[in-house]
């Protein structure tokens, strides 16, 4: 029985036009995200078989595969909800997301400074990866992470609340090799209501993530 399942999109394939065209959304969700879900489930089965047989020759590869596929599944599950056709701009108190706006200013000095850092992190990721805004529970601050693949170069315990997918399959059919143009366009579809809810939830659960009382 599968442990992980592919979530449904919260909108139709055309909902994010013109920033992301329907073909990309369909392929990205139905093929790429689905492959990470299958990969995570398959790896769990292989690990179960290894335990049953007490055969650990492939343990390093299996653990790496689990981290890769599971992280890909989690980040994509956040990604779909981080976007909306009615999004964009910046978080404002008048829109009910003042706590998030204040946290961004406190952590980065200004929204402009945060936007510049996340844009650069996503656009300059070498090879495949993500630019991520995360809540870091030890300091209680927001940080930007530049994630390689789905799981590399990540601070332990940090909780992603806004993710920009910088893998080529997220943009190439529409933006060709102009990754920076895609990242800049992404700011037009950010769902700040979703990001604010994730920020509030991460803060509420922070005590469970701290390394010491």
mmCIF file of N, CA and C in Angstrom, residues 37-176:
data_model
loop_
_atom_site.group_PDB
_atom_site.id
_atom_site.type_symbol
_atom_site.label_atom_id
_atom_site.label_comp_id
_atom_site.label_asym_id
_atom_site.label_seq_id
_atom_site.Cartn_x
_atom_site.Cartn_y
_atom_site.Cartn_z
ATOM 1 N N UNK A 37 6.712 10.933 -6.166
ATOM 2 C CA UNK A 37 5.838 10.158 -5.282
ATOM 3 C C UNK A 37 6.116 8.661 -5.462
ATOM 4 N N UNK A 38 6.165 8.230 -6.702
ATOM 5 C CA UNK A 38 6.442 6.818 -6.982
ATOM 6 C C UNK A 38 7.829 6.437 -6.479
ATOM 7 N N UNK A 39 8.798 7.318 -6.686
ATOM 8 C CA UNK A 39 10.163 7.029 -6.248
ATOM 9 C C UNK A 39 10.265 6.868 -4.747
ATOM 10 N N UNK A 40 9.553 7.709 -3.997
ATOM 11 C CA UNK A 40 9.570 7.601 -2.539
ATOM 12 C C UNK A 40 8.938 6.289 -2.091
ATOM 13 N N UNK A 41 7.803 5.935 -2.673
ATOM 14 C CA UNK A 41 7.136 4.680 -2.310
ATOM 15 C C UNK A 41 7.976 3.460 -2.690
ATOM 16 N N UNK A 42 8.563 3.495 -3.879
ATOM 17 C CA UNK A 42 9.395 2.373 -4.318
ATOM 18 C C UNK A 42 10.599 2.199 -3.396
ATOM 19 N N UNK A 43 11.203 3.307 -2.991
ATOM 20 C CA UNK A 43 12.379 3.230 -2.126
ATOM 21 C C UNK A 43 12.024 2.675 -0.753
ATOM 22 N N UNK A 44 10.868 3.052 -0.226
ATOM 23 C CA UNK A 44 10.426 2.490 1.055
ATOM 24 C C UNK A 44 10.256 0.981 0.953
ATOM 25 N N UNK A 45 9.728 0.510 -0.170
ATOM 26 C CA UNK A 45 9.578 -0.939 -0.375
ATOM 27 C C UNK A 45 10.943 -1.622 -0.438
ATOM 28 N N UNK A 46 11.885 -0.984 -1.105
ATOM 29 C CA UNK A 46 13.230 -1.562 -1.216
ATOM 30 C C UNK A 46 13.929 -1.589 0.137
ATOM 31 N N UNK A 47 13.691 -0.573 0.958
ATOM 32 C CA UNK A 47 14.271 -0.561 2.302
ATOM 33 C C UNK A 47 13.642 -1.650 3.179
ATOM 34 N N UNK A 48 12.345 -1.868 3.009
ATOM 35 C CA UNK A 48 11.682 -2.941 3.750
ATOM 36 C C UNK A 48 12.266 -4.304 3.359
ATOM 37 N N UNK A 49 12.494 -4.482 2.069
ATOM 38 C CA UNK A 49 13.083 -5.730 1.593
ATOM 39 C C UNK A 49 14.493 -5.915 2.149
ATOM 40 N N UNK A 50 15.250 -4.805 2.219
ATOM 41 C CA UNK A 50 16.610 -4.880 2.758
ATOM 42 C C UNK A 50 16.591 -5.286 4.233
ATOM 43 N N UNK A 51 15.633 -4.762 4.975
ATOM 44 C CA UNK A 51 15.509 -5.136 6.393
ATOM 45 C C UNK A 51 15.140 -6.611 6.540
ATOM 46 N N UNK A 52 14.185 -7.051 5.712
ATOM 47 C CA UNK A 52 13.740 -8.436 5.798
ATOM 48 C C UNK A 52 14.873 -9.416 5.487
ATOM 49 N N UNK A 53 15.688 -9.044 4.516
ATOM 50 C CA UNK A 53 16.768 -9.933 4.089
ATOM 51 C C UNK A 53 18.074 -9.653 4.816
ATOM 52 N N UNK A 54 18.081 -8.593 5.631
ATOM 53 C CA UNK A 54 19.304 -8.131 6.286
ATOM 54 C C UNK A 54 20.422 -7.969 5.266
ATOM 55 N N UNK A 55 20.055 -7.332 4.156
ATOM 56 C CA UNK A 55 20.977 -7.092 3.051
ATOM 57 C C UNK A 55 21.170 -5.593 2.907
ATOM 58 N N UNK A 56 22.358 -5.117 3.321
ATOM 59 C CA UNK A 56 22.567 -3.678 3.413
ATOM 60 C C UNK A 56 23.581 -3.134 2.403
ATOM 61 N N UNK A 57 23.873 -3.900 1.371
ATOM 62 C CA UNK A 57 24.861 -3.454 0.401
ATOM 63 C C UNK A 57 24.485 -2.176 -0.340
ATOM 64 N N UNK A 58 23.177 -1.923 -0.478
ATOM 65 C CA UNK A 58 22.715 -0.748 -1.238
ATOM 66 C C UNK A 58 22.189 0.356 -0.332
ATOM 67 N N UNK A 59 22.484 0.298 0.974
ATOM 68 C CA UNK A 59 21.865 1.225 1.913
ATOM 69 C C UNK A 59 22.167 2.687 1.603
ATOM 70 N N UNK A 60 23.406 2.998 1.206
ATOM 71 C CA UNK A 60 23.750 4.402 0.934
ATOM 72 C C UNK A 60 22.909 4.967 -0.207
ATOM 73 N N UNK A 61 22.775 4.193 -1.274
ATOM 74 C CA UNK A 61 21.982 4.650 -2.408
ATOM 75 C C UNK A 61 20.510 4.746 -2.082
ATOM 76 N N UNK A 62 20.004 3.797 -1.307
ATOM 77 C CA UNK A 62 18.589 3.827 -0.946
ATOM 78 C C UNK A 62 18.254 5.019 -0.064
ATOM 79 N N UNK A 63 19.105 5.311 0.902
ATOM 80 C CA UNK A 63 18.847 6.465 1.770
ATOM 81 C C UNK A 63 18.901 7.773 0.977
ATOM 82 N N UNK A 64 19.840 7.862 0.040
ATOM 83 C CA UNK A 64 19.924 9.051 -0.803
ATOM 84 C C UNK A 64 18.689 9.178 -1.684
ATOM 85 N N UNK A 65 18.235 8.052 -2.243
ATOM 86 C CA UNK A 65 17.036 8.070 -3.080
ATOM 87 C C UNK A 65 15.805 8.492 -2.286
ATOM 88 N N UNK A 66 15.694 8.005 -1.040
ATOM 89 C CA UNK A 66 14.546 8.382 -0.227
ATOM 90 C C UNK A 66 14.549 9.876 0.043
ATOM 91 N N UNK A 67 15.714 10.432 0.399
ATOM 92 C CA UNK A 67 15.804 11.871 0.644
ATOM 93 C C UNK A 67 15.448 12.666 -0.609
ATOM 94 N N UNK A 68 15.948 12.214 -1.760
ATOM 95 C CA UNK A 68 15.696 12.909 -3.025
ATOM 96 C C UNK A 68 14.218 12.912 -3.381
ATOM 97 N N UNK A 69 13.607 11.739 -3.410
ATOM 98 C CA UNK A 69 12.217 11.637 -3.855
ATOM 99 C C UNK A 69 11.242 12.219 -2.828
ATOM 100 N N UNK A 70 11.476 11.966 -1.550
ATOM 101 C CA UNK A 70 10.570 12.499 -0.535
ATOM 102 C C UNK A 70 10.636 14.009 -0.476
ATOM 103 N N UNK A 71 11.839 14.567 -0.539
ATOM 104 C CA UNK A 71 11.971 16.022 -0.539
ATOM 105 C C UNK A 71 11.338 16.623 -1.788
ATOM 106 N N UNK A 72 11.493 15.952 -2.932
ATOM 107 C CA UNK A 72 10.846 16.423 -4.150
ATOM 108 C C UNK A 72 9.340 16.443 -4.016
ATOM 109 N N UNK A 73 8.789 15.414 -3.401
ATOM 110 C CA UNK A 73 7.342 15.356 -3.181
ATOM 111 C C UNK A 73 6.882 16.477 -2.249
ATOM 112 N N UNK A 74 7.583 16.691 -1.157
ATOM 113 C CA UNK A 74 7.180 17.707 -0.184
ATOM 114 C C UNK A 74 7.288 19.108 -0.780
ATOM 115 N N UNK A 75 8.397 19.413 -1.428
ATOM 116 C CA UNK A 75 8.577 20.754 -1.989
ATOM 117 C C UNK A 75 7.553 21.044 -3.077
ATOM 118 N N UNK A 76 7.253 20.061 -3.922
ATOM 119 C CA UNK A 76 6.239 20.288 -4.950
ATOM 120 C C UNK A 76 4.852 20.466 -4.339
ATOM 121 N N UNK A 77 4.563 19.736 -3.280
ATOM 122 C CA UNK A 77 3.259 19.874 -2.627
ATOM 123 C C UNK A 77 3.070 21.282 -2.069
ATOM 124 N N UNK A 78 4.154 21.889 -1.588
ATOM 125 C CA UNK A 78 4.105 23.278 -1.138
ATOM 126 C C UNK A 78 3.995 24.223 -2.333
ATOM 127 N N UNK A 79 4.777 23.941 -3.355
ATOM 128 C CA UNK A 79 4.872 24.796 -4.550
ATOM 129 C C UNK A 79 3.511 25.084 -5.165
ATOM 130 N N UNK A 80 2.693 24.051 -5.345
ATOM 131 C CA UNK A 80 1.397 24.277 -5.997
ATOM 132 C C UNK A 80 0.535 25.256 -5.201
ATOM 133 N N UNK A 81 0.550 25.153 -3.902
ATOM 134 C CA UNK A 81 -0.293 26.018 -3.075
ATOM 135 C C UNK A 81 0.318 27.404 -2.859
ATOM 136 N N UNK A 82 1.604 27.521 -3.095
ATOM 137 C CA UNK A 82 2.276 28.824 -2.983
ATOM 138 C C UNK A 82 1.902 29.762 -4.128
ATOM 139 N N UNK A 83 1.181 29.254 -5.135
ATOM 140 C CA UNK A 83 0.864 30.060 -6.304
ATOM 141 C C UNK A 83 -0.642 30.207 -6.487
ATOM 142 N N UNK A 84 -1.035 31.345 -7.050
ATOM 143 C CA UNK A 84 -2.430 31.598 -7.388
ATOM 144 C C UNK A 84 -2.477 32.615 -8.517
ATOM 145 N N UNK A 85 -3.487 32.491 -9.349
ATOM 146 C CA UNK A 85 -3.656 33.444 -10.438
ATOM 147 C C UNK A 85 -4.009 34.833 -9.966
ATOM 148 N N UNK A 86 -4.436 34.954 -8.707
ATOM 149 C CA UNK A 86 -4.789 36.257 -8.136
ATOM 150 C C UNK A 86 -3.709 36.774 -7.193
ATOM 151 N N UNK A 87 -2.499 36.252 -7.306
ATOM 152 C CA UNK A 87 -1.442 36.595 -6.360
ATOM 153 C C UNK A 87 -0.553 37.724 -6.827
ATOM 154 N N UNK A 88 0.650 37.745 -6.248
ATOM 155 C CA UNK A 88 1.635 38.738 -6.618
ATOM 156 C C UNK A 88 1.721 39.902 -5.648
ATOM 157 N N UNK A 89 2.502 40.876 -6.034
ATOM 158 C CA UNK A 89 2.704 42.037 -5.170
ATOM 159 C C UNK A 89 3.572 41.674 -3.983
ATOM 160 N N UNK A 90 3.280 42.291 -2.836
ATOM 161 C CA UNK A 90 4.000 41.961 -1.618
ATOM 162 C C UNK A 90 3.012 41.823 -0.471
ATOM 163 N N UNK A 91 3.376 41.093 0.582
ATOM 164 C CA UNK A 91 2.454 40.908 1.709
ATOM 165 C C UNK A 91 2.238 42.221 2.456
ATOM 166 N N UNK A 92 0.966 42.533 2.731
ATOM 167 C CA UNK A 92 0.617 43.789 3.394
ATOM 168 C C UNK A 92 -0.350 43.517 4.538
ATOM 169 N N UNK A 93 -0.264 44.354 5.570
ATOM 170 C CA UNK A 93 -1.171 44.218 6.709
ATOM 171 C C UNK A 93 -2.622 44.367 6.279
ATOM 172 N N UNK A 94 -2.871 45.209 5.284
ATOM 173 C CA UNK A 94 -4.234 45.434 4.816
ATOM 174 C C UNK A 94 -4.836 44.189 4.174
ATOM 175 N N UNK A 95 -3.996 43.238 3.790
ATOM 176 C CA UNK A 95 -4.471 41.984 3.212
ATOM 177 C C UNK A 95 -4.523 40.864 4.253
ATOM 178 N N UNK A 96 -4.296 41.203 5.510
ATOM 179 C CA UNK A 96 -4.373 40.208 6.576
ATOM 180 C C UNK A 96 -3.126 39.374 6.761
ATOM 181 N N UNK A 97 -2.004 39.806 6.183
ATOM 182 C CA UNK A 97 -0.755 39.046 6.299
ATOM 183 C C UNK A 97 0.349 39.921 6.901
ATOM 184 N N UNK A 98 -0.058 40.754 7.839
ATOM 185 C CA UNK A 98 0.885 41.689 8.452
ATOM 186 C C UNK A 98 1.988 41.008 9.240
ATOM 187 N N UNK A 99 1.685 39.893 9.909
ATOM 188 C CA UNK A 99 2.716 39.195 10.684
ATOM 189 C C UNK A 99 3.839 38.699 9.776
ATOM 190 N N UNK A 100 3.463 38.176 8.623
ATOM 191 C CA UNK A 100 4.469 37.726 7.667
ATOM 192 C C UNK A 100 5.286 38.903 7.149
ATOM 193 N N UNK A 101 4.607 39.994 6.824
ATOM 194 C CA UNK A 101 5.303 41.178 6.321
ATOM 195 C C UNK A 101 6.303 41.694 7.350
ATOM 196 N N UNK A 102 5.884 41.729 8.620
ATOM 197 C CA UNK A 102 6.775 42.206 9.684
ATOM 198 C C UNK A 102 7.978 41.276 9.844
ATOM 199 N N UNK A 103 7.734 39.965 9.732
ATOM 200 C CA UNK A 103 8.819 38.997 9.877
ATOM 201 C C UNK A 103 9.832 39.138 8.742
ATOM 202 N N UNK A 104 9.354 39.389 7.542
ATOM 203 C CA UNK A 104 10.256 39.578 6.399
ATOM 204 C C UNK A 104 11.126 40.814 6.615
ATOM 205 N N UNK A 105 10.511 41.903 7.072
ATOM 206 C CA UNK A 105 11.272 43.124 7.322
ATOM 207 C C UNK A 105 12.288 42.919 8.433
ATOM 208 N N UNK A 106 11.883 42.243 9.509
ATOM 209 C CA UNK A 106 12.790 42.005 10.634
ATOM 210 C C UNK A 106 13.966 41.115 10.230
ATOM 211 N N UNK A 107 13.726 40.154 9.354
ATOM 212 C CA UNK A 107 14.762 39.186 8.994
ATOM 213 C C UNK A 107 15.664 39.659 7.862
ATOM 214 N N UNK A 108 15.131 40.495 6.956
ATOM 215 C CA UNK A 108 15.896 40.880 5.768
ATOM 216 C C UNK A 108 16.090 42.386 5.616
ATOM 217 N N UNK A 109 15.508 43.175 6.514
ATOM 218 C CA UNK A 109 15.664 44.626 6.445
ATOM 219 C C UNK A 109 14.564 45.304 5.667
ATOM 220 N N UNK A 110 14.064 44.649 4.641
ATOM 221 C CA UNK A 110 12.979 45.194 3.821
ATOM 222 C C UNK A 110 12.464 44.098 2.914
ATOM 223 N N UNK A 111 11.260 44.303 2.362
ATOM 224 C CA UNK A 111 10.740 43.345 1.391
ATOM 225 C C UNK A 111 11.623 43.337 0.154
ATOM 226 N N UNK A 112 12.103 44.509 -0.269
ATOM 227 C CA UNK A 112 12.957 44.589 -1.458
ATOM 228 C C UNK A 112 14.233 43.779 -1.265
ATOM 229 N N UNK A 113 14.816 43.842 -0.076
ATOM 230 C CA UNK A 113 16.020 43.069 0.194
ATOM 231 C C UNK A 113 15.762 41.581 0.171
ATOM 232 N N UNK A 114 14.637 41.163 0.751
ATOM 233 C CA UNK A 114 14.251 39.756 0.721
ATOM 234 C C UNK A 114 14.013 39.285 -0.712
ATOM 235 N N UNK A 115 13.259 40.072 -1.474
ATOM 236 C CA UNK A 115 12.931 39.686 -2.847
ATOM 237 C C UNK A 115 14.198 39.518 -3.673
ATOM 238 N N UNK A 116 15.142 40.438 -3.503
ATOM 239 C CA UNK A 116 16.390 40.359 -4.256
ATOM 240 C C UNK A 116 17.173 39.104 -3.892
ATOM 241 N N UNK A 117 17.210 38.767 -2.601
ATOM 242 C CA UNK A 117 17.975 37.597 -2.168
ATOM 243 C C UNK A 117 17.354 36.300 -2.661
ATOM 244 N N UNK A 118 16.030 36.155 -2.526
ATOM 245 C CA UNK A 118 15.387 34.919 -2.981
ATOM 246 C C UNK A 118 15.461 34.797 -4.502
ATOM 247 N N UNK A 119 15.299 35.900 -5.201
ATOM 248 C CA UNK A 119 15.414 35.875 -6.663
ATOM 249 C C UNK A 119 16.788 35.394 -7.081
ATOM 250 N N UNK A 120 17.824 35.964 -6.474
ATOM 251 C CA UNK A 120 19.189 35.583 -6.834
ATOM 252 C C UNK A 120 19.475 34.136 -6.445
ATOM 253 N N UNK A 121 18.988 33.709 -5.283
ATOM 254 C CA UNK A 121 19.229 32.331 -4.846
ATOM 255 C C UNK A 121 18.612 31.332 -5.815
ATOM 256 N N UNK A 122 17.371 31.604 -6.252
ATOM 257 C CA UNK A 122 16.695 30.691 -7.173
ATOM 258 C C UNK A 122 17.329 30.729 -8.560
ATOM 259 N N UNK A 123 17.632 31.928 -9.040
ATOM 260 C CA UNK A 123 18.105 32.080 -10.417
ATOM 261 C C UNK A 123 19.532 31.585 -10.615
ATOM 262 N N UNK A 124 20.337 31.533 -9.557
ATOM 263 C CA UNK A 124 21.747 31.145 -9.701
ATOM 264 C C UNK A 124 22.037 29.756 -9.161
ATOM 265 N N UNK A 125 21.008 29.005 -8.792
ATOM 266 C CA UNK A 125 21.226 27.630 -8.348
ATOM 267 C C UNK A 125 21.906 26.848 -9.471
ATOM 268 N N UNK A 126 23.049 26.263 -9.187
ATOM 269 C CA UNK A 126 23.778 25.520 -10.205
ATOM 270 C C UNK A 126 23.082 24.191 -10.479
ATOM 271 N N UNK A 127 22.788 23.947 -11.748
ATOM 272 C CA UNK A 127 22.091 22.718 -12.097
ATOM 273 C C UNK A 127 20.630 22.793 -11.688
ATOM 274 N N UNK A 128 20.173 21.799 -10.941
ATOM 275 C CA UNK A 128 18.768 21.712 -10.555
ATOM 276 C C UNK A 128 18.603 22.047 -9.080
ATOM 277 N N UNK A 129 17.520 22.743 -8.751
ATOM 278 C CA UNK A 129 17.305 23.075 -7.356
ATOM 279 C C UNK A 129 16.181 24.059 -7.143
ATOM 280 N N UNK A 130 16.198 24.688 -5.974
ATOM 281 C CA UNK A 130 15.120 25.559 -5.538
ATOM 282 C C UNK A 130 15.673 26.776 -4.807
ATOM 283 N N UNK A 131 14.912 27.868 -4.856
ATOM 284 C CA UNK A 131 15.106 28.978 -3.938
ATOM 285 C C UNK A 131 13.972 28.930 -2.933
ATOM 286 N N UNK A 132 14.286 29.016 -1.640
ATOM 287 C CA UNK A 132 13.288 28.756 -0.605
ATOM 288 C C UNK A 132 13.343 29.805 0.509
ATOM 289 N N UNK A 133 12.172 30.301 0.898
ATOM 290 C CA UNK A 133 12.034 31.075 2.127
ATOM 291 C C UNK A 133 11.606 30.099 3.209
ATOM 292 N N UNK A 134 12.369 30.039 4.309
ATOM 293 C CA UNK A 134 12.102 29.065 5.353
ATOM 294 C C UNK A 134 12.100 29.722 6.724
ATOM 295 N N UNK A 135 11.327 29.131 7.635
ATOM 296 C CA UNK A 135 11.339 29.550 9.036
ATOM 297 C C UNK A 135 12.385 28.726 9.764
ATOM 298 N N UNK A 136 13.319 29.404 10.424
ATOM 299 C CA UNK A 136 14.403 28.729 11.137
ATOM 300 C C UNK A 136 14.090 28.799 12.628
ATOM 301 N N UNK A 137 13.747 27.681 13.278
ATOM 302 C CA UNK A 137 13.170 27.711 14.616
ATOM 303 C C UNK A 137 14.144 28.032 15.740
ATOM 304 N N UNK A 138 15.437 27.815 15.552
ATOM 305 C CA UNK A 138 16.378 28.097 16.630
ATOM 306 C C UNK A 138 16.487 29.601 16.874
ATOM 307 N N UNK A 139 16.548 30.378 15.792
ATOM 308 C CA UNK A 139 16.629 31.837 15.917
ATOM 309 C C UNK A 139 15.262 32.501 15.867
ATOM 310 N N UNK A 140 14.253 31.776 15.354
ATOM 311 C CA UNK A 140 12.936 32.364 15.179
ATOM 312 C C UNK A 140 12.879 33.353 14.029
ATOM 313 N N UNK A 141 13.828 33.263 13.108
ATOM 314 C CA UNK A 141 13.896 34.177 11.972
ATOM 315 C C UNK A 141 13.560 33.457 10.681
ATOM 316 N N UNK A 142 13.306 34.239 9.650
ATOM 317 C CA UNK A 142 13.161 33.716 8.304
ATOM 318 C C UNK A 142 14.519 33.733 7.626
ATOM 319 N N UNK A 143 14.795 32.700 6.840
ATOM 320 C CA UNK A 143 16.042 32.630 6.085
ATOM 321 C C UNK A 143 15.731 32.231 4.654
ATOM 322 N N UNK A 144 16.645 32.555 3.753
ATOM 323 C CA UNK A 144 16.566 32.077 2.370
ATOM 324 C C UNK A 144 17.558 30.942 2.218
ATOM 325 N N UNK A 145 17.107 29.857 1.621
ATOM 326 C CA UNK A 145 17.976 28.717 1.351
ATOM 327 C C UNK A 145 18.051 28.469 -0.152
ATOM 328 N N UNK A 146 19.209 28.066 -0.594
ATOM 329 C CA UNK A 146 19.427 27.674 -1.987
ATOM 330 C C UNK A 146 19.608 26.157 -1.985
ATOM 331 N N UNK A 147 18.587 25.436 -2.411
ATOM 332 C CA UNK A 147 18.578 23.983 -2.277
ATOM 333 C C UNK A 147 19.008 23.340 -3.594
ATOM 334 N N UNK A 148 20.008 22.467 -3.511
ATOM 335 C CA UNK A 148 20.433 21.719 -4.680
ATOM 336 C C UNK A 148 19.637 20.421 -4.777
ATOM 337 N N UNK A 149 19.263 20.061 -6.012
ATOM 338 C CA UNK A 149 18.328 18.962 -6.226
ATOM 339 C C UNK A 149 17.060 19.272 -5.411
ATOM 340 N N UNK A 150 16.704 18.416 -4.460
ATOM 341 C CA UNK A 150 15.563 18.696 -3.586
ATOM 342 C C UNK A 150 15.969 18.740 -2.121
ATOM 343 N N UNK A 151 17.174 18.268 -1.816
ATOM 344 C CA UNK A 151 17.493 18.024 -0.418
ATOM 345 C C UNK A 151 18.874 18.506 0.011
ATOM 346 N N UNK A 152 19.721 18.941 -0.910
ATOM 347 C CA UNK A 152 21.078 19.312 -0.555
ATOM 348 C C UNK A 152 21.196 20.758 -0.087
ATOM 349 N N UNK A 153 22.127 20.994 0.838
ATOM 350 C CA UNK A 153 22.453 22.353 1.300
ATOM 351 C C UNK A 153 21.307 22.959 2.108
ATOM 352 N N UNK A 154 20.688 22.157 2.967
ATOM 353 C CA UNK A 154 19.529 22.596 3.743
ATOM 354 C C UNK A 154 19.871 22.625 5.223
ATOM 355 N N UNK A 155 19.488 23.694 5.905
ATOM 356 C CA UNK A 155 19.661 23.773 7.346
ATOM 357 C C UNK A 155 18.692 22.846 8.061
ATOM 358 N N UNK A 156 19.184 22.024 8.967
ATOM 359 C CA UNK A 156 18.325 21.080 9.669
ATOM 360 C C UNK A 156 17.292 21.808 10.514
ATOM 361 N N UNK A 157 16.042 21.392 10.408
ATOM 362 C CA UNK A 157 14.974 21.959 11.217
ATOM 363 C C UNK A 157 14.248 23.117 10.577
ATOM 364 N N UNK A 158 14.803 23.700 9.524
ATOM 365 C CA UNK A 158 14.128 24.819 8.876
ATOM 366 C C UNK A 158 12.878 24.333 8.144
ATOM 367 N N UNK A 159 11.839 25.167 8.127
ATOM 368 C CA UNK A 159 10.549 24.790 7.556
ATOM 369 C C UNK A 159 10.278 25.647 6.320
ATOM 370 N N UNK A 160 10.217 25.068 5.124
ATOM 371 C CA UNK A 160 9.953 25.863 3.917
ATOM 372 C C UNK A 160 8.531 26.409 3.915
ATOM 373 N N UNK A 161 8.390 27.699 3.623
ATOM 374 C CA UNK A 161 7.061 28.301 3.553
ATOM 375 C C UNK A 161 6.781 28.931 2.191
ATOM 376 N N UNK A 162 7.823 29.214 1.412
ATOM 377 C CA UNK A 162 7.669 29.725 0.037
ATOM 378 C C UNK A 162 8.785 29.118 -0.793
ATOM 379 N N UNK A 163 8.417 28.433 -1.878
ATOM 380 C CA UNK A 163 9.421 27.736 -2.681
ATOM 381 C C UNK A 163 9.312 28.154 -4.148
ATOM 382 N N UNK A 164 10.447 28.412 -4.749
ATOM 383 C CA UNK A 164 10.546 28.702 -6.182
ATOM 384 C C UNK A 164 11.281 27.527 -6.837
ATOM 385 N N UNK A 165 10.612 26.817 -7.703
ATOM 386 C CA UNK A 165 11.204 25.671 -8.390
ATOM 387 C C UNK A 165 12.093 26.172 -9.517
ATOM 388 N N UNK A 166 13.381 25.861 -9.443
ATOM 389 C CA UNK A 166 14.324 26.311 -10.469
ATOM 390 C C UNK A 166 14.851 25.155 -11.317
ATOM 391 N N UNK A 167 14.175 24.003 -11.251
ATOM 392 C CA UNK A 167 14.502 22.914 -12.175
ATOM 393 C C UNK A 167 14.030 23.302 -13.575
ATOM 394 N N UNK A 168 14.747 22.824 -14.587
ATOM 395 C CA UNK A 168 14.388 23.194 -15.958
ATOM 396 C C UNK A 168 12.978 22.755 -16.325
ATOM 397 N N UNK A 169 12.515 21.629 -15.784
ATOM 398 C CA UNK A 169 11.175 21.171 -16.172
ATOM 399 C C UNK A 169 10.083 22.124 -15.701
ATOM 400 N N UNK A 170 10.415 23.049 -14.794
ATOM 401 C CA UNK A 170 9.426 24.009 -14.300
ATOM 402 C C UNK A 170 9.201 25.170 -15.267
ATOM 403 N N UNK A 171 10.134 25.361 -16.214
ATOM 404 C CA UNK A 171 10.032 26.570 -17.035
ATOM 405 C C UNK A 171 10.499 26.437 -18.474
ATOM 406 N N UNK A 172 11.254 25.392 -18.830
ATOM 407 C CA UNK A 172 11.988 25.405 -20.093
ATOM 408 C C UNK A 172 11.077 25.498 -21.314
ATOM 409 N N UNK A 173 9.934 24.835 -21.311
ATOM 410 C CA UNK A 173 9.053 24.857 -22.482
ATOM 411 C C UNK A 173 8.567 26.268 -22.809
ATOM 412 N N UNK A 174 8.540 27.133 -21.823
ATOM 413 C CA UNK A 174 8.034 28.488 -22.021
ATOM 414 C C UNK A 174 9.150 29.545 -22.016
ATOM 415 N N UNK A 175 10.116 29.380 -21.123
ATOM 416 C CA UNK A 175 11.151 30.401 -20.939
ATOM 417 C C UNK A 175 12.498 29.993 -21.525
ATOM 418 N N UNK A 176 12.573 28.811 -22.129
ATOM 419 C CA UNK A 176 13.816 28.284 -22.693
ATOM 420 C C UNK A 176 14.898 28.265 -21.599
#
